[in-house]
C-alpha cells in the first residue's frame, strides 16, 4: 500500500505580477545566481552590496541558513534565518531582492513564505528581525506584516517581533 502524498496546504505566495514566490535551499545549481543578487545602490547602507556576503555568513558562520528567493522558478533574491538558542526566537536576516525585481511585492511574498516555513516548526513561537531606523521601506514592510517593536536594539538596528 502506497503512503498518501504529503500535501502542502499553504496557499501560494505571489508577487504583484502574479508570479509564485517560493524559497529553495541554496545548492550547486542556484548558488551563483543567488550570490549575484544586488540591491539598488542607495540600499547598500542597509544591506550587503551582493548576497554573496550572506552566503558566506551562512557557510562559514555556522548560525544562519540561506535560502534562494524564486519568482516562477527564477532566482530574484536571498533571505536567511537562524534560531537563537538562548532566547528561542527565530530570526530573519540578510533579505535582499535584486534591484530589477523590486517594487513588485516579491519581498513581501518572500517574508510571508519564510514566516509560514518557520511557523510550521514546533518550537517556533516568535520571529524577530532587525533593520536600520532610516530604512523606511523595511519599517513599512515589516510593520504591515504585523511585526512590532520590542524596544531592543541589535547594534544600531531596531528589533521587531511577530508572534506566530
Coordinates of C-alpha atoms in Angstrom, one line a residue:
X1 CA 0.0 0.0 0.0
X2 CA 1.4 3.4 -1.0
X3 CA 1.7 6.2 1.5
X4 CA -0.5 9.1 0.8
X5 CA 1.2 12.1 -0.8
X6 CA 2.1 14.8 1.6
X7 CA 0.1 18.0 0.8
X8 CA 1.3 21.5 1.4
X9 CA -1.9 23.3 2.4
X10 CA -0.3 26.7 2.4
X11 CA -1.6 29.0 -0.3
X12 CA 0.9 30.0 -2.9
X13 CA 2.6 33.3 -2.2
X14 CA 2.5 35.6 -5.2
X15 CA 4.0 38.9 -6.0
X16 CA 2.4 41.9 -7.7
X17 CA 2.9 40.4 -11.1
X18 CA 1.1 37.2 -10.1
X19 CA 4.3 35.2 -10.0
X20 CA 4.5 32.4 -7.5
X21 CA 7.2 33.2 -4.9
X22 CA 8.9 30.3 -3.3
X23 CA 12.0 29.6 -1.2
X24 CA 14.6 27.0 -2.1
X25 CA 17.7 25.7 -0.5
X26 CA 20.9 27.2 -2.0
X27 CA 22.5 24.4 -3.9
X28 CA 25.0 23.7 -6.7
X29 CA 22.5 24.8 -9.3
X30 CA 21.5 28.2 -8.0
X31 CA 24.2 29.5 -5.7
X32 CA 25.9 31.7 -8.4
X33 CA 22.6 33.4 -9.2
X34 CA 21.9 33.9 -5.5
X35 CA 25.4 35.3 -4.9
X36 CA 24.9 37.8 -7.8
X37 CA 21.6 39.3 -6.3
X38 CA 22.3 43.0 -5.7
X39 CA 20.1 45.7 -4.3
X40 CA 19.7 49.3 -5.6
X41 CA 22.9 51.3 -4.8
X42 CA 21.1 53.5 -2.3
X43 CA 20.1 50.4 -0.3
X44 CA 23.7 49.4 0.4
X45 CA 23.7 51.4 3.6
X46 CA 21.3 48.8 4.9
X47 CA 22.1 45.5 3.2
X48 CA 25.2 43.9 1.6
X49 CA 26.1 45.0 -1.9
X50 CA 25.8 41.4 -3.1
X51 CA 24.0 38.5 -1.5
X52 CA 27.3 36.6 -1.7
X53 CA 28.2 38.1 1.7
X54 CA 25.2 36.5 3.3
X55 CA 26.0 33.1 1.6
X56 CA 29.4 33.3 3.2
X57 CA 27.9 34.1 6.6
X58 CA 25.7 31.0 6.3
X59 CA 28.5 28.8 5.0
X60 CA 31.3 30.0 7.4
X61 CA 29.4 31.3 10.4
X62 CA 27.5 28.2 11.4
X63 CA 24.4 30.0 12.5
X64 CA 22.5 31.3 9.5
X65 CA 20.6 29.3 6.9
X66 CA 20.5 30.8 3.4
X67 CA 17.5 30.4 1.1
X68 CA 17.1 31.5 -2.5
X69 CA 14.0 33.6 -3.3
X70 CA 12.4 32.4 -6.5
X71 CA 9.7 34.0 -8.6
X72 CA 8.2 31.5 -11.0
X73 CA 11.3 29.4 -10.6
X74 CA 13.9 32.2 -11.3
X75 CA 16.2 33.5 -8.6
X76 CA 15.3 37.0 -7.6
X77 CA 16.6 37.3 -4.1
X78 CA 18.1 35.9 -0.9
X79 CA 16.9 35.6 2.7
X80 CA 18.4 33.8 5.7
X81 CA 17.1 32.6 9.0
X82 CA 18.5 31.4 12.3
X83 CA 17.3 30.2 15.7
X84 CA 18.5 32.0 18.8
X85 CA 19.4 29.1 21.1
X86 CA 19.4 31.3 24.2
X87 CA 16.0 33.1 23.7
X88 CA 14.4 30.5 21.4
X89 CA 13.2 33.0 18.8
X90 CA 13.7 32.6 15.2
X91 CA 15.4 35.4 13.3
X92 CA 15.2 36.6 9.7
X93 CA 18.2 38.3 8.3
X94 CA 20.0 39.1 5.1
X95 CA 17.0 39.7 2.9
X96 CA 17.9 41.1 -0.5
X97 CA 15.7 41.4 -3.5
X98 CA 17.5 42.1 -6.8
X99 CA 17.2 45.7 -7.8
X100 CA 15.5 44.8 -11.1
X101 CA 12.9 42.8 -9.2
X102 CA 11.9 45.4 -6.6
X103 CA 8.6 47.2 -6.2
X104 CA 6.7 44.1 -7.3
X105 CA 5.8 42.7 -3.9
X106 CA 8.4 40.0 -4.2
X107 CA 10.0 40.8 -0.8
X108 CA 6.6 40.7 0.9
X109 CA 5.8 37.3 -0.6
X110 CA 9.2 36.0 0.4
X111 CA 8.8 37.1 4.0
X112 CA 5.3 35.6 4.1
X113 CA 6.7 32.3 2.7
X114 CA 9.5 32.3 5.3
X115 CA 7.1 33.1 8.1
X116 CA 5.0 30.1 7.1
X117 CA 8.0 27.9 6.9
X118 CA 9.3 28.9 10.3
X119 CA 5.8 28.8 12.0
X120 CA 5.5 25.2 10.9
X121 CA 8.4 24.3 13.2
X122 CA 7.0 23.1 16.6
X123 CA 9.5 25.2 18.6
X124 CA 8.7 28.5 16.8
X125 CA 6.6 30.9 18.8
X126 CA 8.2 34.1 17.7
X127 CA 10.1 35.5 14.7
X128 CA 12.3 38.5 15.1
X129 CA 14.4 40.7 12.8
X130 CA 16.2 44.0 12.9
X131 CA 16.5 46.9 10.5
X132 CA 18.2 50.3 10.5
X133 CA 15.9 53.1 11.7
X134 CA 16.4 55.0 8.4
X135 CA 15.3 52.1 6.3
X136 CA 11.8 53.3 5.9
X137 CA 10.9 50.7 3.3
X138 CA 11.8 47.9 5.7
X139 CA 9.8 49.6 8.5
X140 CA 6.7 49.8 6.3
X141 CA 7.0 46.2 5.0
X142 CA 7.6 44.6 8.4
X143 CA 5.0 46.8 10.2
X144 CA 2.4 45.9 7.5
X145 CA 3.1 42.2 8.2
X146 CA 2.4 42.6 11.9
X147 CA 5.9 42.9 13.3
X148 CA 6.0 45.2 16.4
X149 CA 9.0 47.0 18.0
X150 CA 10.4 45.2 21.1
X151 CA 12.3 48.2 22.4
X152 CA 15.6 46.4 21.9
X153 CA 18.4 47.1 19.5
X154 CA 21.0 45.0 17.7
X155 CA 23.9 47.3 17.2
X156 CA 22.2 50.4 15.8
X157 CA 19.2 48.5 14.4
X158 CA 15.7 48.3 15.7
X159 CA 14.4 44.8 16.7
X160 CA 10.9 43.9 15.9
X161 CA 9.0 40.7 16.6
X162 CA 6.0 38.7 15.5
X163 CA 4.2 36.0 17.5
X164 CA 3.4 33.0 15.3

